[in-house]
GROMACS .gro file of C-alpha atoms in nm:
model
  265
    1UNK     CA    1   2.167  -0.080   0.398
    2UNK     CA    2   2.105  -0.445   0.380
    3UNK     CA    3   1.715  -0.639   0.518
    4UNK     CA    4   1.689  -0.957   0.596
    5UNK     CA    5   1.296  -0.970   0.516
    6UNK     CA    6   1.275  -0.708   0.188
    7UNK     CA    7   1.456  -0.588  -0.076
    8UNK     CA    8   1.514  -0.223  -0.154
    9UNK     CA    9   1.631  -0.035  -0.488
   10UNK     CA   10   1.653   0.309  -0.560
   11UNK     CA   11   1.699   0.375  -0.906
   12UNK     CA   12   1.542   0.716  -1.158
   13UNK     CA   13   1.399   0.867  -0.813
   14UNK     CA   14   1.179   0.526  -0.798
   15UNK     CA   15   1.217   0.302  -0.494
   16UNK     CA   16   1.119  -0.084  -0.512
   17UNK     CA   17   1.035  -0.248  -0.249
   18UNK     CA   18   1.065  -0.655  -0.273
   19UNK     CA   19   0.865  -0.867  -0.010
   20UNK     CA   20   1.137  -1.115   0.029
   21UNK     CA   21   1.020  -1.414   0.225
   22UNK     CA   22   0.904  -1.663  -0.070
   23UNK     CA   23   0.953  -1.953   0.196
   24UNK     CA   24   0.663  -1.846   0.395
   25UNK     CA   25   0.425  -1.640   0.175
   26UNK     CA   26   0.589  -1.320   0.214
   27UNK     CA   27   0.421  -1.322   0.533
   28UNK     CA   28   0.539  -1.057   0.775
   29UNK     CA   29   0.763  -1.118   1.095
   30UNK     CA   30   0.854  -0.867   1.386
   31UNK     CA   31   1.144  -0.861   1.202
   32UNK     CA   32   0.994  -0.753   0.865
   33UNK     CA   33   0.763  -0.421   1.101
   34UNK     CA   34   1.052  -0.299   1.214
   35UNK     CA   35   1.268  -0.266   0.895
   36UNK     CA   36   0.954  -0.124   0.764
   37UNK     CA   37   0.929   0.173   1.000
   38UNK     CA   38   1.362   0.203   0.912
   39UNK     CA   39   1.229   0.174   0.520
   40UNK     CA   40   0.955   0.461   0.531
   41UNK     CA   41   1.193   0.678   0.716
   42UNK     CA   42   1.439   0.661   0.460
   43UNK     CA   43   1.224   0.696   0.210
   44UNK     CA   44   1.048   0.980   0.351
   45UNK     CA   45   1.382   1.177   0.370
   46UNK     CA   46   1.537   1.121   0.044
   47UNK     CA   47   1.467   1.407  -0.165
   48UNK     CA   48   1.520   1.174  -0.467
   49UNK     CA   49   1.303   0.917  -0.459
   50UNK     CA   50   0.931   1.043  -0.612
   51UNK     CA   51   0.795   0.719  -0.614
   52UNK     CA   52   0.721   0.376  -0.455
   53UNK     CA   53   0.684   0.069  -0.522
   54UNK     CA   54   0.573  -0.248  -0.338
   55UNK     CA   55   0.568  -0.639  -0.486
   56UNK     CA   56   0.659  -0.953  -0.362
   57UNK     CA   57   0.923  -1.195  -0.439
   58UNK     CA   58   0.777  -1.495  -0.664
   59UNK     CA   59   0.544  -1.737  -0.463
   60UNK     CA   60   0.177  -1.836  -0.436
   61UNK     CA   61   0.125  -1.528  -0.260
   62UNK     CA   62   0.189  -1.163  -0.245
   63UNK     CA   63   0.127  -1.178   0.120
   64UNK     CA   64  -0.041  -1.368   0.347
   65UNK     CA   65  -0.026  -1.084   0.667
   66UNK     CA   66   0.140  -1.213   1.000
   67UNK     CA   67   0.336  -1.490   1.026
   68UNK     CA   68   0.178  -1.739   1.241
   69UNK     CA   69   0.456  -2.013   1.249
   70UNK     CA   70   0.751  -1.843   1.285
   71UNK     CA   71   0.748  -1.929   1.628
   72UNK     CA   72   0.722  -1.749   1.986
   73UNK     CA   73   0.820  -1.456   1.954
   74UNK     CA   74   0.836  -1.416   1.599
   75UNK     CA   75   0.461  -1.245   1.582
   76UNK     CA   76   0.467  -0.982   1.752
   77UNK     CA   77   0.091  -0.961   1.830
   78UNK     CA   78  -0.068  -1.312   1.894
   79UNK     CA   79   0.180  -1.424   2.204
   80UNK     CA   80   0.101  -1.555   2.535
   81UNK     CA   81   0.260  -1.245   2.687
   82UNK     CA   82   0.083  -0.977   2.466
   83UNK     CA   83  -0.234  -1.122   2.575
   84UNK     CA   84  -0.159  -0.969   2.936
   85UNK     CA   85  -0.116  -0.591   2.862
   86UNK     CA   86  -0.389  -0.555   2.553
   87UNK     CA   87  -0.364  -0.191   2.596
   88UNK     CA   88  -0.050  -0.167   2.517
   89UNK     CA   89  -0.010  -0.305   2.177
   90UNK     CA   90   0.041  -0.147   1.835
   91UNK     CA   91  -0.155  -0.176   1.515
   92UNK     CA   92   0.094  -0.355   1.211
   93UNK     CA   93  -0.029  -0.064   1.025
   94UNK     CA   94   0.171   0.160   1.253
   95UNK     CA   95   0.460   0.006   1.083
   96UNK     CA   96   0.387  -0.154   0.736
   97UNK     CA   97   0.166   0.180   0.646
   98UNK     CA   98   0.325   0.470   0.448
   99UNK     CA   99   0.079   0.651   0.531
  100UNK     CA  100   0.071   0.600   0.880
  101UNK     CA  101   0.482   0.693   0.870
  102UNK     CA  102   0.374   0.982   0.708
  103UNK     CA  103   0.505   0.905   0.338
  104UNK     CA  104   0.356   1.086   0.103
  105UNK     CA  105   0.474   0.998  -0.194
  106UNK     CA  106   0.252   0.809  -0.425
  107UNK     CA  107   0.271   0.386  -0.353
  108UNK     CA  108   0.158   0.166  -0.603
  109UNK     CA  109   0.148  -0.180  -0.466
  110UNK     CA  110   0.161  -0.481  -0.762
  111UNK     CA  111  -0.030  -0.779  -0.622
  112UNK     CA  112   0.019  -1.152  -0.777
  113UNK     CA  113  -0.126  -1.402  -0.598
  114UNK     CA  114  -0.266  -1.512  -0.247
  115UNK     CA  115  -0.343  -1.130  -0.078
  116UNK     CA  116  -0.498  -1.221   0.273
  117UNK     CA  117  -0.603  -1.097   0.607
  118UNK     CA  118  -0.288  -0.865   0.681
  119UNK     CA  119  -0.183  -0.784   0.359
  120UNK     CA  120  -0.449  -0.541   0.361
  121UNK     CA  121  -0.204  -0.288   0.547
  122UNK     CA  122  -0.019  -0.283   0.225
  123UNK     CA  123  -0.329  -0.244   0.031
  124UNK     CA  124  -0.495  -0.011   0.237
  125UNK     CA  125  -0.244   0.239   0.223
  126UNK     CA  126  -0.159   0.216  -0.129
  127UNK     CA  127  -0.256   0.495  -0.378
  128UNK     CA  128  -0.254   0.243  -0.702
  129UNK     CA  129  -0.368  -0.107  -0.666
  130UNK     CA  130  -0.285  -0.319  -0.975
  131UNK     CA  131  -0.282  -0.717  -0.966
  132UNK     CA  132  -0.259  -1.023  -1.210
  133UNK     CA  133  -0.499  -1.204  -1.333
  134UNK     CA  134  -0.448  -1.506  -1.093
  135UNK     CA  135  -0.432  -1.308  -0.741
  136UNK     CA  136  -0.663  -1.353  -0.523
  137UNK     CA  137  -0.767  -1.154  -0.192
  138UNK     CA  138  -0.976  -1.278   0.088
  139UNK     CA  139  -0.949  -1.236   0.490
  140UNK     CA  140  -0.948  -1.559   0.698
  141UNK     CA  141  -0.977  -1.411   1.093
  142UNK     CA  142  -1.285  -1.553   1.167
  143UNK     CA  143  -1.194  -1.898   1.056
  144UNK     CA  144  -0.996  -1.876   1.335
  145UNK     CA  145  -1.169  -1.734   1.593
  146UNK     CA  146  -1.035  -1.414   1.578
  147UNK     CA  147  -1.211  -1.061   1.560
  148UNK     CA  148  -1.142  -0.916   1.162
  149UNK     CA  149  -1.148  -0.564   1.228
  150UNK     CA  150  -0.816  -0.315   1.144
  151UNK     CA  151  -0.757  -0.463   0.793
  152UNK     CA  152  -1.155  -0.391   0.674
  153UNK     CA  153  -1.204  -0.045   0.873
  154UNK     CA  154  -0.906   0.062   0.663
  155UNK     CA  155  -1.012  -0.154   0.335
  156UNK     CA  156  -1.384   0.028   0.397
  157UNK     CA  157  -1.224   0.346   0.196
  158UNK     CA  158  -1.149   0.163  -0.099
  159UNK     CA  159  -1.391  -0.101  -0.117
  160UNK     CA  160  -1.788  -0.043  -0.067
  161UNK     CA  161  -1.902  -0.181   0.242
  162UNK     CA  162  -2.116  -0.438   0.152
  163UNK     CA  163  -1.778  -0.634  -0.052
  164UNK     CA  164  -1.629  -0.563   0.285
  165UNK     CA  165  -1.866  -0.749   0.496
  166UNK     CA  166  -1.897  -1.018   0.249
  167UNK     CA  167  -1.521  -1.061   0.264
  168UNK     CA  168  -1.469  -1.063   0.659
  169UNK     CA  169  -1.792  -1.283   0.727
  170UNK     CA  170  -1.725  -1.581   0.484
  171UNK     CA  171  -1.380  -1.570   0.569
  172UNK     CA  172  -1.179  -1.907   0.395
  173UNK     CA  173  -1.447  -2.009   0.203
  174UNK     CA  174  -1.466  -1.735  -0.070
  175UNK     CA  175  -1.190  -1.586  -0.247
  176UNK     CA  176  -1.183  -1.237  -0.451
  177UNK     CA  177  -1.070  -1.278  -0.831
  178UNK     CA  178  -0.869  -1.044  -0.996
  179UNK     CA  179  -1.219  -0.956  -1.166
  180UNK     CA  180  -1.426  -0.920  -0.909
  181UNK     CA  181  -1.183  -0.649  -0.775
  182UNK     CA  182  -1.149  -0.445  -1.018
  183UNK     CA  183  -1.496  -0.413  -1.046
  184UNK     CA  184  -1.560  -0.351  -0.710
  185UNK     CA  185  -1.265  -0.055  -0.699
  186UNK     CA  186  -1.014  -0.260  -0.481
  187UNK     CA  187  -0.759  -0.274  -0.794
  188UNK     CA  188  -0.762  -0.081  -1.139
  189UNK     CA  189  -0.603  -0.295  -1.369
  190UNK     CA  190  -0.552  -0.656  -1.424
  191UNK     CA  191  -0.293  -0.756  -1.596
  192UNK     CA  192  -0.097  -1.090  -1.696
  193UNK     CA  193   0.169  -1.190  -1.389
  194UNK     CA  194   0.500  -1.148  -1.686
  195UNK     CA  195   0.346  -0.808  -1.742
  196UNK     CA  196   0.298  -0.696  -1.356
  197UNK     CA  197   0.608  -0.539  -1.257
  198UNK     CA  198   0.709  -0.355  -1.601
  199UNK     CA  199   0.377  -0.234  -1.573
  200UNK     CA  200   0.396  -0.059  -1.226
  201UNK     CA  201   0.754   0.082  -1.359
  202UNK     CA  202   0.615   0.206  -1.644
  203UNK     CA  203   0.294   0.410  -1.416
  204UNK     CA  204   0.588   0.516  -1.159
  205UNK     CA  205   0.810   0.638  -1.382
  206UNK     CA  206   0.509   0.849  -1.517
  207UNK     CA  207   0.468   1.008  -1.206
  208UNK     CA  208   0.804   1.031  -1.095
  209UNK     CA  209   0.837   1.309  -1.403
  210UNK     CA  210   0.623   1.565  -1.250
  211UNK     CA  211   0.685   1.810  -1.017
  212UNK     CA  212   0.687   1.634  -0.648
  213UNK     CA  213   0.582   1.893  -0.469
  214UNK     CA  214   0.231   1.941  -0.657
  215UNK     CA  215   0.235   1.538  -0.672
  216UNK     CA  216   0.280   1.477  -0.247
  217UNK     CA  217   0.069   1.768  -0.218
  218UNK     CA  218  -0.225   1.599  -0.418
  219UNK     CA  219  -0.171   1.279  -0.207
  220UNK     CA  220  -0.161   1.427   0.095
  221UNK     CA  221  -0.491   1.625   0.100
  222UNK     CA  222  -0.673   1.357  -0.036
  223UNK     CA  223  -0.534   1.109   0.244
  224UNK     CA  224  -0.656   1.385   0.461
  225UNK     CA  225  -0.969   1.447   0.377
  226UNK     CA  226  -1.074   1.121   0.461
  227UNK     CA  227  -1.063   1.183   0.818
  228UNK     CA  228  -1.271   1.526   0.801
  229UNK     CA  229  -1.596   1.640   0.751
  230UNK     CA  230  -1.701   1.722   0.392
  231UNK     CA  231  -1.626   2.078   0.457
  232UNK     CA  232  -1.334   2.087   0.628
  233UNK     CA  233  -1.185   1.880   0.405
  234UNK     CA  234  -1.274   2.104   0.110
  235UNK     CA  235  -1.076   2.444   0.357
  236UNK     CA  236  -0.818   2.201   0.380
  237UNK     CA  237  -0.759   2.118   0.033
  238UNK     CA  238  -0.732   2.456  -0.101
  239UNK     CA  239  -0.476   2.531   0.158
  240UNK     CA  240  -0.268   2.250  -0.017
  241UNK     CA  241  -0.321   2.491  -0.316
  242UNK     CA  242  -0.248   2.770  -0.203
  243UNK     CA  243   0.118   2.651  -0.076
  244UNK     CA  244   0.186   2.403  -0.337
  245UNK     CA  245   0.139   2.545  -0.625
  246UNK     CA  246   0.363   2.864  -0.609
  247UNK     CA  247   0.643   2.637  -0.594
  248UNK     CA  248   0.540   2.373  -0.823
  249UNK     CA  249   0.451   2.595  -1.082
  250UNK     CA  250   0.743   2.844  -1.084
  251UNK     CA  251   0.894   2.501  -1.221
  252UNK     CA  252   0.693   2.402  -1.510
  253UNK     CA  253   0.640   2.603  -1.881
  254UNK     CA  254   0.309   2.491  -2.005
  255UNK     CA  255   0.428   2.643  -2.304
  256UNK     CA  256   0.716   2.452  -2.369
  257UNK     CA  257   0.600   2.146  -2.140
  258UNK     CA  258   0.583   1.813  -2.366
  259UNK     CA  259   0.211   1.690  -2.507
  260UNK     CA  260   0.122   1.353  -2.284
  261UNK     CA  261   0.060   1.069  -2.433
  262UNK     CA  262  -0.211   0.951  -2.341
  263UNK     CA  263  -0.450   0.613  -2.345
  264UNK     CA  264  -0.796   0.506  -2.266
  265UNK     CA  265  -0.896   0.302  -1.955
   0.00000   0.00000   0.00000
């Protein structure tokens, strides 16, 4: 199936997905959500994709969140009519999350570039962050008088609160460096822009060798845990065990099983 707004390739059980709007940031459009939630499902189903991965096409940006010139219509949150039934509207991340659309297979997102205010539903739902060493991340809401407040709950389990705040508050008028997030835990490795994207191949295809059920297991009761209590995330994570494993071991000789190798971080 052809998009109009992303790319998609499935190749060694490792599906790329291509922000493909260069011309506006790889800003997202109505149209862009809904091929998203036809994307996730498709992804979800097939058996042979392991792992995913999400870039953008080459611009000053990875993604700039919605797009706010596309004309009436084209947003689907910030028009005249939405502003008469409130209740009624749907977080982006409903859409542009895997998590959200219940994908559980690992995401590693490669940033390069401009990463603001809605971009963080990418981010937020990612399981690897990496970036190059000239992206930048910031959230401009409240420059324009508008509340910041999906995008940095969400960021708040990556990133320690205080970055958060510091992000949201000063809005356009401080940027994140590529070093500055790594050290505060919103990426884990910076790397130059010609190495990004053979370098999130080269971490998917690592995954993709194991065994996907103990792999979406693992993802999926750590995703969960973050919405329980200390304990009942600990009861829940040994029921991921206790399931998982039979199957995902019956499939793997650790005698015979080849020696990793390895590298220090």
């Amino acid at each position: 199936m052809a998009y109009k707004t992303v790319l998609l390739d499935i190749a060694d059980h490792i599906a790329t997905i291509t922000l493909n709007r260069p011309e506006a940031y790889n800003s997202f459009t109505r149209d862009m959500t809904n091929e998203f939630v036809e994307i996730w499902k498709r992804l979800r189903e097939d058996d042979d994709v392991r792992v995913i991965i999400l870039r953008a096409a080459p611009s000053p940006a990875f993604c700039t969140g919605a797009d706010t010139k596309g004309g009436p219509g084209i947003t689907p949150y910030r028009t005249p009519e939405s502003r008469l039934k409130p209740w009624s509207l749907d977080d982006p991340a409903e859409s542009l999350g895997a998590k959200s659309n219940k994908v559980w297979k690992p995401l590693i997102v490669a940033v390069s570039g401009m990463c603001a205010g809605g971009a963080f539903y990418f981010l937020n739902e990612a399981d690897i962050i990496i970036c190059s060493e000239e992206s930048t991340f910031f959230d401009p809401h409240v420059n324009f008088g508008m509340v910041s407040a999906c995008e940095p709950v969400g960021a708040m389990a990556r990133m320690p609160l205080s970055e958060v705040q510091r992000m949201v508050l000063l809005g356009n008028h401080e940027r994140i460096s590529a070093e500055t997030a790594l050290r505060i835990s919103l990426v884990t490795e910076v790397l130059p822009a010609d190495q990004l994207w053979e370098r999130a191949r080269h971490l998917a295809a690592l995954i993709a060798e194991k065994h996907p059920v103990a792999i979406e297991g693992s993802v999926r009761a750590m995703w969960e845990a973050l919405s329980l209590p200390h304990r009942e995330a600990m009861e829940n994570a040994l029921k991921y065990t206790q399931i998982g494993n039979p199957i995902s071991t019956a499939a793997v000789d650790r005698k015979t099983a080849p020696k990793a190798k390895w590298w220090l971080r």
